[in-house]
């Protein structure tokens, strides 16, 4: 009926999973049934340097992609968020949104 959750067979897993690079995996905790939740557990050793948590989503020209970014907590000593989209293997093109500068950037 209306308002009831979908039956398990009708639910689809998210179209991606978080996948931090091996050298930065200890900085993140990945959880959730489909690895769709990522938690930053350590600050990078050098101030001003941000370590990305990559995902497995593949996007194609002309596609429309919608997602939600839910921030549950931000540390008071580093309350900044950077979200970006980049090519496979971290190659260009890059698109970055930064809350610390209230800006967006593109490199093409």
mmCIF file of C-alpha atoms in Angstrom:
data_model
loop_
_atom_site.group_PDB
_atom_site.id
_atom_site.type_symbol
_atom_site.label_atom_id
_atom_site.label_comp_id
_atom_site.label_asym_id
_atom_site.label_seq_id
_atom_site.Cartn_x
_atom_site.Cartn_y
_atom_site.Cartn_z
ATOM 1 C CA UNK A 1 0.000 0.000 0.000
ATOM 2 C CA UNK A 2 0.902 3.669 -0.099
ATOM 3 C CA UNK A 3 3.656 4.657 2.313
ATOM 4 C CA UNK A 4 4.930 1.112 2.741
ATOM 5 C CA UNK A 5 8.594 0.424 2.012
ATOM 6 C CA UNK A 6 9.458 -1.307 -1.245
ATOM 7 C CA UNK A 7 9.801 -5.062 -1.145
ATOM 8 C CA UNK A 8 13.489 -6.121 -0.932
ATOM 9 C CA UNK A 9 13.415 -7.478 -4.507
ATOM 10 C CA UNK A 10 12.335 -4.046 -5.816
ATOM 11 C CA UNK A 11 15.062 -2.023 -4.087
ATOM 12 C CA UNK A 12 18.095 -1.320 -6.186
ATOM 13 C CA UNK A 13 21.571 -0.903 -4.740
ATOM 14 C CA UNK A 14 23.197 2.516 -5.219
ATOM 15 C CA UNK A 15 24.959 2.907 -8.592
ATOM 16 C CA UNK A 16 28.342 3.240 -6.907
ATOM 17 C CA UNK A 17 30.402 2.232 -3.902
ATOM 18 C CA UNK A 18 33.044 4.239 -2.057
ATOM 19 C CA UNK A 19 36.533 3.000 -2.799
ATOM 20 C CA UNK A 20 39.380 5.004 -1.204
ATOM 21 C CA UNK A 21 42.794 4.478 -2.764
ATOM 22 C CA UNK A 22 44.928 1.859 -0.954
ATOM 23 C CA UNK A 23 47.405 4.433 0.344
ATOM 24 C CA UNK A 24 44.596 6.473 1.955
ATOM 25 C CA UNK A 25 42.235 3.654 2.978
ATOM 26 C CA UNK A 26 43.188 3.978 6.698
ATOM 27 C CA UNK A 27 41.892 7.588 6.625
ATOM 28 C CA UNK A 28 38.334 6.407 5.848
ATOM 29 C CA UNK A 29 35.767 3.929 7.119
ATOM 30 C CA UNK A 30 33.501 2.542 4.401
ATOM 31 C CA UNK A 31 30.248 0.910 5.514
ATOM 32 C CA UNK A 32 26.686 0.209 4.454
ATOM 33 C CA UNK A 33 25.231 -2.800 2.671
ATOM 34 C CA UNK A 34 26.482 -1.549 -0.701
ATOM 35 C CA UNK A 35 29.531 0.391 0.632
ATOM 36 C CA UNK A 36 27.529 3.583 0.115
ATOM 37 C CA UNK A 37 28.573 5.293 3.391
ATOM 38 C CA UNK A 38 32.007 6.833 3.910
ATOM 39 C CA UNK A 39 33.337 8.357 7.132
ATOM 40 C CA UNK A 40 36.570 10.348 7.344
ATOM 41 C CA UNK A 41 38.287 9.084 10.497
ATOM 42 C CA UNK A 42 41.656 10.901 10.420
ATOM 43 C CA UNK A 43 42.931 14.278 9.266
ATOM 44 C CA UNK A 44 45.635 14.212 6.610
ATOM 45 C CA UNK A 45 49.036 14.871 8.117
ATOM 46 C CA UNK A 46 49.651 18.125 6.213
ATOM 47 C CA UNK A 47 47.245 21.035 6.802
ATOM 48 C CA UNK A 48 45.562 22.279 3.642
ATOM 49 C CA UNK A 49 45.869 18.912 1.857
ATOM 50 C CA UNK A 50 42.677 16.943 1.267
ATOM 51 C CA UNK A 51 42.567 13.229 0.563
ATOM 52 C CA UNK A 52 39.795 12.010 -1.739
ATOM 53 C CA UNK A 53 37.568 9.024 -1.175
ATOM 54 C CA UNK A 54 36.933 7.812 -4.708
ATOM 55 C CA UNK A 55 33.900 5.862 -5.845
ATOM 56 C CA UNK A 56 33.071 3.369 -8.560
ATOM 57 C CA UNK A 57 30.392 5.368 -10.412
ATOM 58 C CA UNK A 58 30.911 5.587 -14.167
ATOM 59 C CA UNK A 59 29.194 8.469 -15.916
ATOM 60 C CA UNK A 60 28.623 8.851 -19.632
ATOM 61 C CA UNK A 61 28.228 11.905 -21.868
ATOM 62 C CA UNK A 62 24.608 13.006 -22.068
ATOM 63 C CA UNK A 63 23.573 11.089 -18.945
ATOM 64 C CA UNK A 64 21.644 12.733 -16.132
ATOM 65 C CA UNK A 65 22.895 11.854 -12.663
ATOM 66 C CA UNK A 66 21.264 12.830 -9.375
ATOM 67 C CA UNK A 67 22.548 12.077 -5.917
ATOM 68 C CA UNK A 68 22.305 13.339 -2.370
ATOM 69 C CA UNK A 69 25.246 14.269 -0.187
ATOM 70 C CA UNK A 70 24.278 13.945 3.470
ATOM 71 C CA UNK A 71 26.684 15.515 5.952
ATOM 72 C CA UNK A 72 25.947 14.249 9.427
ATOM 73 C CA UNK A 73 28.833 15.942 11.241
ATOM 74 C CA UNK A 74 31.656 18.344 10.456
ATOM 75 C CA UNK A 75 34.627 18.741 12.808
ATOM 76 C CA UNK A 76 34.851 22.250 14.283
ATOM 77 C CA UNK A 77 38.606 22.432 13.591
ATOM 78 C CA UNK A 78 38.149 21.689 9.842
ATOM 79 C CA UNK A 79 34.544 22.400 8.827
ATOM 80 C CA UNK A 80 35.088 22.190 5.082
ATOM 81 C CA UNK A 81 33.716 19.975 2.353
ATOM 82 C CA UNK A 82 35.089 19.415 -1.121
ATOM 83 C CA UNK A 83 33.168 17.378 -3.638
ATOM 84 C CA UNK A 84 34.408 16.641 -7.093
ATOM 85 C CA UNK A 85 33.871 14.631 -10.225
ATOM 86 C CA UNK A 86 36.847 13.541 -12.283
ATOM 87 C CA UNK A 87 37.893 11.179 -15.028
ATOM 88 C CA UNK A 88 38.801 7.521 -14.510
ATOM 89 C CA UNK A 89 42.053 7.114 -12.594
ATOM 90 C CA UNK A 90 41.719 10.703 -11.274
ATOM 91 C CA UNK A 91 42.421 12.014 -14.789
ATOM 92 C CA UNK A 92 40.931 15.212 -16.226
ATOM 93 C CA UNK A 93 38.354 16.609 -16.636
ATOM 94 C CA UNK A 94 37.842 17.627 -13.013
ATOM 95 C CA UNK A 95 34.941 19.517 -11.470
ATOM 96 C CA UNK A 96 35.295 20.644 -7.864
ATOM 97 C CA UNK A 97 32.918 22.307 -5.428
ATOM 98 C CA UNK A 98 34.508 23.723 -2.296
ATOM 99 C CA UNK A 99 32.733 24.924 0.820
ATOM 100 C CA UNK A 100 35.890 26.530 2.229
ATOM 101 C CA UNK A 101 36.000 29.046 -0.628
ATOM 102 C CA UNK A 102 32.283 28.917 -1.536
ATOM 103 C CA UNK A 103 33.354 28.276 -5.114
ATOM 104 C CA UNK A 104 33.287 25.889 -8.009
ATOM 105 C CA UNK A 105 36.110 25.122 -10.446
ATOM 106 C CA UNK A 106 36.599 23.402 -13.776
ATOM 107 C CA UNK A 107 39.888 22.711 -15.459
ATOM 108 C CA UNK A 108 38.966 22.312 -19.111
#
